[in-house]
């Protein structure tokens, strides 16, 4: 991070006030989506902490997408709140959960921030009307409570009060959605909002199970991650139970299992006293469960697992995966260039690697298939064209594997049209690492087909003209 400097306010700019785990996650989410970030955090270790979060975010977030994220914004470390908030569109406060401290920060923000800037608080417990007290512009402040890691998990609880105008709430939703997040509009203020109240119920019961000697921390975690946690990741609570009710649905489920709620199974209305003995028991069990790995190693495992789960949901176009698909459509297109066509630019995701630790053969085929799709789109054989009943099919592809490719590697593919004549389309792809190494190449022959007859046919005249023109333009280009 460089010293504070004159900032270009023509770009999207956010001020991050507080750079801990949550503030750092917000910073990464904004920065990797192309926003300039002004950071204020008086902690002398803030820079090291932010660097650690950014390493994780740069490793994980780009893996969710089949396209490159926009160029990172600029990150500036500011010496004062006044300097950080000048000219920004959004201010995200993530200081410790002390109301007096937060309101002191808000008052300083008000003195220097633009009147139109939205102030979001990461608070997990306070209501916005509590935080707005004593402010000159209470309407600018809303609760935007995220979940760790903020750069991967899309949920953010957006909690306004009666003082927040609808247009500000709508603008907040628009900005959060543009970051690939899901703003859950909490329409009625309540302490701890929605998600943390649900989490607290599970947490309380977990504490009782440990205190009463029924289960250990690991056994409780196993009950969640091997069972209902997998269902919740895709369907949540109520849709899961709807299925449990069979064809008769939720009404049947409640009729069948509702009476069990009258039984004294849980202790949700009571909390065990967190004595030194219970705290030590929990700490000892947690050490036995996880102490073999450092916190950084656990974070990397968590992020890699989340990427794999989210990509599976993305492939199915459901739950959080549907959000990623929608966000991907807003990412910047590949840049046009003289010479070969830049057909792919992306990061290799964790689920593309094999037992040797590098990308397996089938995924090279995936990359070159995506490159062919981009080449088809460039000559007009796009989604609309395919929907009309015409397309190109691959009939042969020869791949040369030249160097290893690993998860997290940034790669791009340059594609040349070697032949564009009649029904034939011949492509040559070169896949490069961001450092310039040639990782693989492929020669691919495609034939134009009718999707109705499933037989080869000539392309539509306008597409054929573009194919021939691009093939002529690429005729003089060398291939390695």
Short mmCIF file of N, CA and C in Angstrom, two decimals, residues 379-381 385 390-392 420-425 446-450 455-468:
data_model
loop_
_atom_site.label_atom_id
_atom_site.label_comp_id
_atom_site.label_asym_id
_atom_site.label_seq_id
_atom_site.Cartn_x
_atom_site.Cartn_y
_atom_site.Cartn_z
N UNK A 379 -17.31 -14.39 -34.74
CA UNK A 379 -17.73 -14.39 -36.15
C UNK A 379 -19.26 -14.42 -36.29
N UNK A 380 -19.95 -14.24 -35.17
CA UNK A 380 -21.41 -14.16 -35.23
C UNK A 380 -22.13 -15.44 -34.91
N UNK A 381 -21.41 -16.54 -34.66
CA UNK A 381 -22.05 -17.81 -34.30
C UNK A 381 -22.23 -17.85 -32.78
N UNK A 385 -27.39 -17.19 -32.56
CA UNK A 385 -27.20 -17.98 -33.78
C UNK A 385 -27.48 -19.45 -33.51
N UNK A 390 -28.32 -23.34 -35.80
CA UNK A 390 -27.05 -23.52 -36.51
C UNK A 390 -25.89 -23.42 -35.52
N UNK A 391 -24.83 -24.18 -35.80
CA UNK A 391 -23.68 -24.13 -34.90
C UNK A 391 -22.47 -24.78 -35.58
N UNK A 392 -21.34 -24.76 -34.87
CA UNK A 392 -20.14 -25.49 -35.28
C UNK A 392 -19.91 -26.62 -34.27
N UNK A 420 -10.96 -20.82 -42.75
CA UNK A 420 -12.37 -20.48 -42.69
C UNK A 420 -12.93 -20.56 -44.09
N UNK A 421 -13.43 -21.73 -44.42
CA UNK A 421 -13.81 -21.97 -45.82
C UNK A 421 -14.99 -22.92 -45.85
N UNK A 422 -16.08 -22.47 -46.43
CA UNK A 422 -17.27 -23.32 -46.53
C UNK A 422 -17.72 -23.77 -45.15
N UNK A 423 -17.86 -25.11 -45.00
CA UNK A 423 -18.33 -25.68 -43.74
C UNK A 423 -17.21 -25.79 -42.71
N UNK A 424 -15.95 -25.58 -43.12
CA UNK A 424 -14.81 -25.87 -42.26
C UNK A 424 -14.32 -24.62 -41.50
N UNK A 425 -14.00 -24.86 -40.24
CA UNK A 425 -13.41 -23.82 -39.40
C UNK A 425 -12.26 -24.47 -38.63
N UNK A 446 -13.43 -27.77 -36.79
CA UNK A 446 -14.87 -27.75 -36.56
C UNK A 446 -15.59 -27.78 -37.90
N UNK A 447 -16.79 -28.38 -37.89
CA UNK A 447 -17.66 -28.36 -39.05
C UNK A 447 -18.95 -27.67 -38.70
N UNK A 448 -19.47 -26.90 -39.64
CA UNK A 448 -20.74 -26.22 -39.42
C UNK A 448 -21.88 -27.21 -39.62
N UNK A 449 -22.86 -27.18 -38.71
CA UNK A 449 -23.95 -28.16 -38.76
C UNK A 449 -25.30 -27.48 -38.57
N UNK A 450 -26.32 -28.17 -39.05
CA UNK A 450 -27.69 -27.81 -38.74
C UNK A 450 -28.11 -28.59 -37.50
N UNK A 455 -26.71 -32.61 -39.47
CA UNK A 455 -25.78 -32.83 -40.57
C UNK A 455 -25.06 -31.53 -40.91
N UNK A 456 -23.90 -31.67 -41.55
CA UNK A 456 -23.13 -30.48 -41.91
C UNK A 456 -23.86 -29.67 -42.97
N UNK A 457 -23.65 -28.36 -42.91
CA UNK A 457 -24.25 -27.45 -43.88
C UNK A 457 -23.43 -26.17 -43.90
N UNK A 458 -23.67 -25.34 -44.89
CA UNK A 458 -22.96 -24.06 -44.97
C UNK A 458 -23.44 -23.10 -43.89
N UNK A 459 -22.55 -22.25 -43.36
CA UNK A 459 -22.98 -21.22 -42.41
C UNK A 459 -23.90 -20.22 -43.08
N UNK A 460 -24.59 -19.47 -42.27
CA UNK A 460 -25.37 -18.36 -42.78
C UNK A 460 -24.42 -17.37 -43.45
N UNK A 461 -24.88 -16.69 -44.46
CA UNK A 461 -24.00 -15.87 -45.29
C UNK A 461 -23.23 -14.84 -44.48
N UNK A 462 -23.90 -14.16 -43.51
CA UNK A 462 -23.21 -13.12 -42.75
C UNK A 462 -22.10 -13.70 -41.87
N UNK A 463 -22.32 -14.91 -41.35
CA UNK A 463 -21.31 -15.56 -40.53
C UNK A 463 -20.13 -16.00 -41.41
N UNK A 464 -20.42 -16.55 -42.57
CA UNK A 464 -19.36 -17.01 -43.46
C UNK A 464 -18.46 -15.85 -43.89
N UNK A 465 -19.06 -14.70 -44.14
CA UNK A 465 -18.27 -13.51 -44.51
C UNK A 465 -17.29 -13.15 -43.39
N UNK A 466 -17.76 -13.18 -42.13
CA UNK A 466 -16.89 -12.84 -41.00
C UNK A 466 -15.81 -13.90 -40.81
N UNK A 467 -16.16 -15.17 -41.01
CA UNK A 467 -15.17 -16.24 -40.88
C UNK A 467 -14.05 -16.04 -41.89
N UNK A 468 -14.43 -15.81 -43.13
CA UNK A 468 -13.43 -15.64 -44.18
C UNK A 468 -12.56 -14.41 -43.94
#
